[in-house]
Tab-separated table of C-alpha atoms in Angstrom:
chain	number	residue	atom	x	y	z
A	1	UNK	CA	14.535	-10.769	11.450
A	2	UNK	CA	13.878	-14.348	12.992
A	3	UNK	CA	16.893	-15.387	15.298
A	4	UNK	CA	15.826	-19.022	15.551
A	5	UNK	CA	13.901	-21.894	14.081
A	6	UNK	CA	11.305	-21.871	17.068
A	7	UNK	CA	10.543	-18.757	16.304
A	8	UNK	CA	10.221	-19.892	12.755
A	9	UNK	CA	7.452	-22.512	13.881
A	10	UNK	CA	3.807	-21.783	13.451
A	11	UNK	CA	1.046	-23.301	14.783
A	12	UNK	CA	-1.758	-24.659	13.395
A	13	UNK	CA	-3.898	-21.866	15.404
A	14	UNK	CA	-1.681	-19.206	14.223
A	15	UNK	CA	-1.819	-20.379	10.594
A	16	UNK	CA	-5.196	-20.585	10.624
A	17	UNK	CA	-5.634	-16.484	12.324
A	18	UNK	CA	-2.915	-15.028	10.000
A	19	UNK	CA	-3.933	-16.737	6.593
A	20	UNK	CA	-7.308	-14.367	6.920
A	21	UNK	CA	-5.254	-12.046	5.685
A	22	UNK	CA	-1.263	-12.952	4.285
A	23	UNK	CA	0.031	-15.651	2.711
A	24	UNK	CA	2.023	-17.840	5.628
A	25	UNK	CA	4.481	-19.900	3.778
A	26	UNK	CA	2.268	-21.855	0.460
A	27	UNK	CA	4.263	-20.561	-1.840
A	28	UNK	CA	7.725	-20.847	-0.169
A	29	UNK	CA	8.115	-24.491	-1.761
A	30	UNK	CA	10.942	-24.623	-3.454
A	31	UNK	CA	12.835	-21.977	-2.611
A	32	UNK	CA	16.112	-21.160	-1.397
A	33	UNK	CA	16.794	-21.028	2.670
A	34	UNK	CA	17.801	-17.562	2.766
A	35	UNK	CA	14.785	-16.643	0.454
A	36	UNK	CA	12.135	-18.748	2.811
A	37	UNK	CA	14.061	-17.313	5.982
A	38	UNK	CA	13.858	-13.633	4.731
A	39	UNK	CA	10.182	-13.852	3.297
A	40	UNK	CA	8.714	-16.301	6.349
A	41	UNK	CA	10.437	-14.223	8.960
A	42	UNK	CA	9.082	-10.663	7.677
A	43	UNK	CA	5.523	-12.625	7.560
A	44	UNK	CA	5.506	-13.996	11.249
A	45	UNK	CA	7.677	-11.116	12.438
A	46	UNK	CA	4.325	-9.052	10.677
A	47	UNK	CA	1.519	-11.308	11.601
A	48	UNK	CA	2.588	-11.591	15.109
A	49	UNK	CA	2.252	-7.360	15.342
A	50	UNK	CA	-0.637	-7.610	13.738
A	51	UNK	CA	-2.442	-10.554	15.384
A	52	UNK	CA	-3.662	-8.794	18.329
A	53	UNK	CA	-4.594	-5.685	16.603
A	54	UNK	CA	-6.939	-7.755	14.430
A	55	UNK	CA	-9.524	-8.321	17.473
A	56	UNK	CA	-10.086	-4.570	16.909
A	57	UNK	CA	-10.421	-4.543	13.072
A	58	UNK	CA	-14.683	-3.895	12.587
A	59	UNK	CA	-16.132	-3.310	10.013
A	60	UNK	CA	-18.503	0.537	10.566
A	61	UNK	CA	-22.365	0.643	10.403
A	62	UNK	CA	-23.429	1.523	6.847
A	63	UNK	CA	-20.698	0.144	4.593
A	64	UNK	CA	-21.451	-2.639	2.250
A	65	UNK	CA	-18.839	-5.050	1.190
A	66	UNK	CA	-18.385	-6.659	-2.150
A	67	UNK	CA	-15.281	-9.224	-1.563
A	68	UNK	CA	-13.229	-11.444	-3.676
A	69	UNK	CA	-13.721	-10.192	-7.072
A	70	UNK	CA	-11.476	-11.289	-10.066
A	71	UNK	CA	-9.801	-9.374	-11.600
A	72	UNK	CA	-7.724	-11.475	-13.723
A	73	UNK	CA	-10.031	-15.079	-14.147
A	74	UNK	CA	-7.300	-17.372	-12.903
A	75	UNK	CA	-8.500	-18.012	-9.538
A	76	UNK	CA	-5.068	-16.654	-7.366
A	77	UNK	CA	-6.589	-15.088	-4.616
A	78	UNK	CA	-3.267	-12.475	-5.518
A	79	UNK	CA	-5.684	-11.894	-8.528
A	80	UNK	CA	-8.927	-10.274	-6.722
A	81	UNK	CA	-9.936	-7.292	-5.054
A	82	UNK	CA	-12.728	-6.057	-2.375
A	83	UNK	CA	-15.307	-2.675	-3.138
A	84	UNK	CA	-16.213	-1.138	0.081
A	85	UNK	CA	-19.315	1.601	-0.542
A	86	UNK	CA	-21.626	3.758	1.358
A	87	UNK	CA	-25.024	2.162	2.141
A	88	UNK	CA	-26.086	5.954	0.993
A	89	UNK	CA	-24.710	5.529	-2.325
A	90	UNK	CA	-26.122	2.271	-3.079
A	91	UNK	CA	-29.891	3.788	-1.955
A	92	UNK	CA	-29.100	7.027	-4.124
A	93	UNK	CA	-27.421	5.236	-7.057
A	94	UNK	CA	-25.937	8.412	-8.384
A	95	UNK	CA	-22.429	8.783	-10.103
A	96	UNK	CA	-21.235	11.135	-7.688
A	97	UNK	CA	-19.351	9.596	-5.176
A	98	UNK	CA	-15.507	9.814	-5.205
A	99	UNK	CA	-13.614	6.969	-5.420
A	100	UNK	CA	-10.074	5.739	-3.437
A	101	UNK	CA	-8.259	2.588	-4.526
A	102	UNK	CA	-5.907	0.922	-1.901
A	103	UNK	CA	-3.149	-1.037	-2.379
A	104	UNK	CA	-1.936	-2.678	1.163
A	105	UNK	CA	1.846	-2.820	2.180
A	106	UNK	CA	3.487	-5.527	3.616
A	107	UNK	CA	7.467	-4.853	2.655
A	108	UNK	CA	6.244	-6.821	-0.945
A	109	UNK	CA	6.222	-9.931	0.853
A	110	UNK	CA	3.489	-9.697	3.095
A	111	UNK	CA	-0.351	-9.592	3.041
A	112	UNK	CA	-3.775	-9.823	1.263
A	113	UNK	CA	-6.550	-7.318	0.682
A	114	UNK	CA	-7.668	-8.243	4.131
A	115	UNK	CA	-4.433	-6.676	5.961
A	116	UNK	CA	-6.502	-2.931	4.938
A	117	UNK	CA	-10.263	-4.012	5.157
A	118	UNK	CA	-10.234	-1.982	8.456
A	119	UNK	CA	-9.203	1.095	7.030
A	120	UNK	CA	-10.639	0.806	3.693
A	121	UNK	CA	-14.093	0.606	5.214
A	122	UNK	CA	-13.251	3.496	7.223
A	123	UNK	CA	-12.826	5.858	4.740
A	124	UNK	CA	-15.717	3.824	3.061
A	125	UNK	CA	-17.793	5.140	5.939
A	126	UNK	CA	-16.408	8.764	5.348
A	127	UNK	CA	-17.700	9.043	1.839
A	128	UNK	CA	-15.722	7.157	-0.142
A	129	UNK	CA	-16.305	3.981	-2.719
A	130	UNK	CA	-12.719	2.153	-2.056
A	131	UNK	CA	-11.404	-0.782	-3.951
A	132	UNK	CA	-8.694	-2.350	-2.302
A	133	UNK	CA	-6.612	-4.423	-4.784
A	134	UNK	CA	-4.316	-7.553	-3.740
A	135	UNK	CA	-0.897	-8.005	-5.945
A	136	UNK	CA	1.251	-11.234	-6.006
A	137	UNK	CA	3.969	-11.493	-3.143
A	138	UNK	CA	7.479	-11.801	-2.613
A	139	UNK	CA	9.001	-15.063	-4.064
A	140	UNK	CA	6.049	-15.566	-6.853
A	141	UNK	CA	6.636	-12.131	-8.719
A	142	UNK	CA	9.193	-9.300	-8.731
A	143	UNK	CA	8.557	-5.685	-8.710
A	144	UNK	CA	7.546	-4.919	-11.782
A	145	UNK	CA	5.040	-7.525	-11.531
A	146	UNK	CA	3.362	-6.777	-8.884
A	147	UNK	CA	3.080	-2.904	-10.508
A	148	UNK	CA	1.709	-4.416	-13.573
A	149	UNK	CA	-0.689	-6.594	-11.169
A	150	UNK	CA	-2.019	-3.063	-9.357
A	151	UNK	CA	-2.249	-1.692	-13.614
A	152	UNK	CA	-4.432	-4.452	-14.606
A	153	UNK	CA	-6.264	-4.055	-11.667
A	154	UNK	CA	-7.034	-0.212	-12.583
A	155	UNK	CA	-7.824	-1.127	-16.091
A	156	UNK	CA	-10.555	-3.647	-14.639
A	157	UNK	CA	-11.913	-1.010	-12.102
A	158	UNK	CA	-12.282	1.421	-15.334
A	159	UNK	CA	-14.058	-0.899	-17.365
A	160	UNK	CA	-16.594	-1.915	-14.648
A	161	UNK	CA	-16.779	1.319	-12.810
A	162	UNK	CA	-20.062	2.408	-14.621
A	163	UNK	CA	-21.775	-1.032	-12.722
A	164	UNK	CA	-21.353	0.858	-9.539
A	165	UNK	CA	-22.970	4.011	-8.172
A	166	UNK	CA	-19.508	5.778	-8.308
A	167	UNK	CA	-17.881	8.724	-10.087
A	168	UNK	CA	-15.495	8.022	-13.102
A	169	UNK	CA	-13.757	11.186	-12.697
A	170	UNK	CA	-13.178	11.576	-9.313
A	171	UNK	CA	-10.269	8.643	-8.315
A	172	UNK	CA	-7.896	8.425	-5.943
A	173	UNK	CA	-5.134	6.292	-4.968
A	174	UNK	CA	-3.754	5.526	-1.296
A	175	UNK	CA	-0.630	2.974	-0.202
A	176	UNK	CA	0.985	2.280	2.842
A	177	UNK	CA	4.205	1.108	3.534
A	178	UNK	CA	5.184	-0.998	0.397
A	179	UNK	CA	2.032	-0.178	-0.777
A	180	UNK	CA	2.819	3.001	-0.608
A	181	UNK	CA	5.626	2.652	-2.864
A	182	UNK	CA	3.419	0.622	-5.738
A	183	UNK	CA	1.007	3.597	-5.245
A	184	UNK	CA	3.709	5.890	-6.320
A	185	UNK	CA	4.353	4.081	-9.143
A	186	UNK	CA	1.726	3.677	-10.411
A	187	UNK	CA	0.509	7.652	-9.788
A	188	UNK	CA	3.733	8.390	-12.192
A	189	UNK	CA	2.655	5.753	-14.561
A	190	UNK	CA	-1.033	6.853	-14.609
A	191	UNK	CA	-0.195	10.830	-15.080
A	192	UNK	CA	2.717	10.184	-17.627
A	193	UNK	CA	2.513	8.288	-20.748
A	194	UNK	CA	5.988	9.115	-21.191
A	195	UNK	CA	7.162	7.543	-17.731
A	196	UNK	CA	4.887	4.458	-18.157
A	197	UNK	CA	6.613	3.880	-21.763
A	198	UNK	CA	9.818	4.096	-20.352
A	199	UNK	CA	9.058	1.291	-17.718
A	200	UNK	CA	7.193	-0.299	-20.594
A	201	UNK	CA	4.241	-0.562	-18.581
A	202	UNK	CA	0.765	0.295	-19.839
A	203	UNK	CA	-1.642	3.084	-17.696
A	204	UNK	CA	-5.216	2.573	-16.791
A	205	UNK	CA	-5.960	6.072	-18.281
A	206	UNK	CA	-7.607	6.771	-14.839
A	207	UNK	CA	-5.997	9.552	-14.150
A	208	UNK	CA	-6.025	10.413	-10.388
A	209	UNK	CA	-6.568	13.712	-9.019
A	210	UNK	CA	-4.548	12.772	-5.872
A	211	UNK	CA	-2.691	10.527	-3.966
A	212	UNK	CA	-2.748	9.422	-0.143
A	213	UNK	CA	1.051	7.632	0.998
A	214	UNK	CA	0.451	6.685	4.687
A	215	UNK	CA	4.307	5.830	6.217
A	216	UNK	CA	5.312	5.262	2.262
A	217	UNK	CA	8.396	3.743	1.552
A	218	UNK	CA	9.377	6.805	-1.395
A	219	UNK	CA	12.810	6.247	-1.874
A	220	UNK	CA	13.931	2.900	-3.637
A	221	UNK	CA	17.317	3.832	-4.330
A	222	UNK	CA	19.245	2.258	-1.542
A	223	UNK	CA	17.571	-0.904	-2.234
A	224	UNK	CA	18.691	-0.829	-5.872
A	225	UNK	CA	22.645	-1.545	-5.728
A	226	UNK	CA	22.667	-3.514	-2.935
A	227	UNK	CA	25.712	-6.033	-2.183
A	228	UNK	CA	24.836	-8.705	-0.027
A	229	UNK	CA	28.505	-9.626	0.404
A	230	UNK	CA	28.780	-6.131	2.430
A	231	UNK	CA	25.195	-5.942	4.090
A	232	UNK	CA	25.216	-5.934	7.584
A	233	UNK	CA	21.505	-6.618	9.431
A	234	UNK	CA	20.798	-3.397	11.544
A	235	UNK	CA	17.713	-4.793	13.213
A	236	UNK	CA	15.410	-1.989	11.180
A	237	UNK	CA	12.233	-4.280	9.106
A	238	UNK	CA	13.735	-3.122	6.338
A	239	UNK	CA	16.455	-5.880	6.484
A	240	UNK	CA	14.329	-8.646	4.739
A	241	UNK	CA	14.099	-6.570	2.125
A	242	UNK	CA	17.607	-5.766	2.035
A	243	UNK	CA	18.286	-9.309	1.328
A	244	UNK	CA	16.008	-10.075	-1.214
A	245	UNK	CA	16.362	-6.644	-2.927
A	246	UNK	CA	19.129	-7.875	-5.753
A	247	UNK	CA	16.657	-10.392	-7.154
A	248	UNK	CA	13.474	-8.408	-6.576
A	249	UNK	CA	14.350	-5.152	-8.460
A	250	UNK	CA	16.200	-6.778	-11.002
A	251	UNK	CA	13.852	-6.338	-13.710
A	252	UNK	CA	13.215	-3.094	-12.969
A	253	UNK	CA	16.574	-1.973	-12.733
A	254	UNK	CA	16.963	-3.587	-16.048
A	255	UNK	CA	13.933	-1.589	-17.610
A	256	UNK	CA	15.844	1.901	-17.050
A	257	UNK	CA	13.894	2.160	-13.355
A	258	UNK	CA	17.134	2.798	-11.684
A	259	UNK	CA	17.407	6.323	-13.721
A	260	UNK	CA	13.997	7.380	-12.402
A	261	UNK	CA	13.804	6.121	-8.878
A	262	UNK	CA	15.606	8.805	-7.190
A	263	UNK	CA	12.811	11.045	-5.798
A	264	UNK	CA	14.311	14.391	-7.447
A	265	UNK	CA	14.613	13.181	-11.087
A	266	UNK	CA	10.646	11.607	-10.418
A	267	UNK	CA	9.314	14.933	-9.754
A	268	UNK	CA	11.237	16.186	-12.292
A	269	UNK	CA	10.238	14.102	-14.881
A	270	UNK	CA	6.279	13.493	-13.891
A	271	UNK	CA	3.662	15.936	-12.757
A	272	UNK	CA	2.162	14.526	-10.244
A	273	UNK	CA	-0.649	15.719	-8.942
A	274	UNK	CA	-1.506	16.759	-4.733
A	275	UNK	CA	-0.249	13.908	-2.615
A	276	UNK	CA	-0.610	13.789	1.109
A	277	UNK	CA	1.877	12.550	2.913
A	278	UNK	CA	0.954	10.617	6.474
A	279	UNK	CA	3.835	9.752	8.737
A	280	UNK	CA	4.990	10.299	12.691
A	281	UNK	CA	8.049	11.104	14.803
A	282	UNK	CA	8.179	7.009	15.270
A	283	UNK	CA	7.628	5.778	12.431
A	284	UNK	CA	10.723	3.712	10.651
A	285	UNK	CA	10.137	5.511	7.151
A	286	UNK	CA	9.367	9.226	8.208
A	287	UNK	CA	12.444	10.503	6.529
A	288	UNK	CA	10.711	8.878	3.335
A	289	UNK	CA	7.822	11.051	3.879
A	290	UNK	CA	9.953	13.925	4.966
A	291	UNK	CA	12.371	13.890	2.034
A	292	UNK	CA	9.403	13.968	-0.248
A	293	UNK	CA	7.896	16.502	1.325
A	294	UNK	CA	11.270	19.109	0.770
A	295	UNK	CA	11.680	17.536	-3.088
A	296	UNK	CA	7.509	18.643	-3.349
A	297	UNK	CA	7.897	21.870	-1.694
A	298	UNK	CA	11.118	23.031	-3.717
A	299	UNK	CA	9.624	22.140	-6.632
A	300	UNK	CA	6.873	24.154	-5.706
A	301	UNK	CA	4.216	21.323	-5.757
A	302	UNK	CA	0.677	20.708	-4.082
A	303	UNK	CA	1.298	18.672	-1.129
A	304	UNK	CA	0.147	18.156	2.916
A	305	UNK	CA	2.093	16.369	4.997
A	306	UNK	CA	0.950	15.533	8.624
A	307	UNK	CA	4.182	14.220	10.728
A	308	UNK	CA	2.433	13.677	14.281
A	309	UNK	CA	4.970	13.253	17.289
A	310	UNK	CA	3.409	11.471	19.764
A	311	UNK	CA	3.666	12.617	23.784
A	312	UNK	CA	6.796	10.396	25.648
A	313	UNK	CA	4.352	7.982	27.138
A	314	UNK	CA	2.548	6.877	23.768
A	315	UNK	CA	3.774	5.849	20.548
A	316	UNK	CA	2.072	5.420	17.504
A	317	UNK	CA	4.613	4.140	14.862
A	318	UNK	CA	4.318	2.799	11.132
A	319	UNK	CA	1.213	2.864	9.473
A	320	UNK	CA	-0.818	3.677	12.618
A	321	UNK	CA	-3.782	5.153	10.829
A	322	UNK	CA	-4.131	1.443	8.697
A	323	UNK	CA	-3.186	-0.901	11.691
A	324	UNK	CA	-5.452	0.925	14.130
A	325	UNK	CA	-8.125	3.057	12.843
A	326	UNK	CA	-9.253	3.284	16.555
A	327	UNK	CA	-7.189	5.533	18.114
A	328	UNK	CA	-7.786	9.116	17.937
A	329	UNK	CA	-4.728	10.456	16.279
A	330	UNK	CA	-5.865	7.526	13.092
A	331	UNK	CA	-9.548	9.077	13.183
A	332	UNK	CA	-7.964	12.458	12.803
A	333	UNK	CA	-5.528	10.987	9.869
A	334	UNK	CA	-9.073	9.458	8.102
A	335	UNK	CA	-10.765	12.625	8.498
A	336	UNK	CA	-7.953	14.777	7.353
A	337	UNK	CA	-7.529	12.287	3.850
A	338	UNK	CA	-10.860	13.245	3.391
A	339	UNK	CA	-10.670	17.046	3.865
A	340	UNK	CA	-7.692	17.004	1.109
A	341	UNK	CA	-9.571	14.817	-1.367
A	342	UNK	CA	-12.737	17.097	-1.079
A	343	UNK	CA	-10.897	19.980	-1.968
A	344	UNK	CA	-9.677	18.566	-5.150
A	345	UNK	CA	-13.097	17.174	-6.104
């Protein structure tokens, strides 16, 4: 997505505003040029959307904020994730209060924990307990890593959930983006033994009762068989992807995931349980969201899906309700997650 090598450049400033949440270019040593070009161009290309946005990112009045905890004792900060709960449920200490885990997107490649603090404490402030989980990045893992990364992250937040004033029974998972897409994944994996053993990955055994995708990227299939001889850049911020898609889903094409990727065969195959779907009428991946929505509804599953089209003089785009929990139509996307996990609690 980066035309040039100024554009390429960071400063030390810039470094120093975007590492508070993604990696910048640490682990790019080594590497191939096309793989440091694809990965430190969809970073910057990121960071720079993001960078102004971030002067708005607060944290609400009566959250509290439990950051930087291991989950795997190797000290990668890829390796830790954040617990955002209700003052009120830390004064009560019941076992009551529902739980959300987050997993941030970033097109694989792009992002910490931090990228979602603004929304996680959000829905923190609407009644939830939220742990939101970082995952190793684009070049250091593939795919299936970074899924079993998010799994050994669940199976940590079940083994200490009864050290927090939460409910065991009442979890929830949310992704955006790329996130979106591990959140998927790991929702199949997590209500199917049967898919999980096919990917040879190993569940939690938390067992959602739901699933939030906000602008998910759904449908991995045309990343699957790509042929970089024949790909052509269309400008879309999918393209880094694209180019690093051979090498990325490798492994999981090789564990049988390219049989069960196609939306249809997924729903098919797993039972998933209510999902609700967040996208708009700008928003790169809507079709994602939409061709979910028609595989759901034909299949005669539980499912909302809230496609918002903005008026001709605003937009709102991808992810709007993570990147700026501000604006009203992201307040109304909060409250409405909320309203659809209640009624399944």
């Amino acid at each position: 997505m980066m035309s040039n090598d100024a554009e390429m450049t960071v400063t030390d400033e810039e470094r120093e505003l975007l590492e508070g949440w993604t990696e910048v270019d640490g682990d790019l040593e080594g590497c191939s040029p096309d793989m440091v070009r694809a990965v430190l161009g969809s970073r910057l290309t990121f960071g720079r959307m993001d960078a102004p946005r971030s002067r708005h990112w607060q944290v609400p009045e009566g959250v509290d904020c439990f950051n930087d905890i291991a989950y795997v004792d190797d000290g990668l900060r890829a390796h830790k994730l954040d617990l955002y709960l209700p003052h009120d449920a830390l004064l009560r200490n019941g076992r009551v209060t529902p739980v959300y885990i987050d997993i941030h997107g970033g097109g694989f490649m792009y992002g910490y924990k931090e990228l979602n603090r603004n929304f996680c404490t959000h829905l923190a402030k609407r009644g939830f307990a939220v742990f939101s989980v970082n995952y190793r990045l684009i070049p250091s893992t593939d795919f299936m890593g970074q899924l079993s990364d998010v799994l050994i992250a669940l199976t940590w937040i079940k083994n200490h959930l009864d050290e927090y004033p939460v409910s065991p029974d009442r979890i929830f998972l949310t992704g955006d983006s790329a996130g979106g897409t591990l959140a998927l994944y790991t929702l199949a994996v997590e209500s199917d033994d049967q898919f999980a053993q096919r990917l040879g990955l190993k569940p939690a055994g938390l067992r959602p009762r739901g699933a939030a995708f906000v602008s998910g990227l759904l449908d991995l299939t045309p990343y699957l068989s790509v042929d970089l001889e024949d790909f052509h850049p269309t400008g879309s911020p999918t393209d880094d992807l694209t180019r690093v898609a051979p090498s990325f889903f490798r492994s999981f094409v090789q564990a049988g995931g390219d049989q069960v990727a196609d939306l249809r065969t997924m729903v098919d195959m797993v039972h998933l349980p209510p999902v609700f779907l967040n996208t708009s009428a700008d928003d790169f991946l809507q079709g994602d969201a939409l061709k979910m929505a028609e595989i759901l509804c034909r299949k005669g599953r539980d499912f909302e899906l809230h496609d918002l089209r903005p008026n001709r003089l605003q937009t709102l785009g991808h992810v709007y309700p993570v990147a700026m929990t501000w604006l009203e139509e992201s307040r109304q996307a909060l409250d409405q997650i909320h309203d659809f996990s209640y009624d399944l609690i």
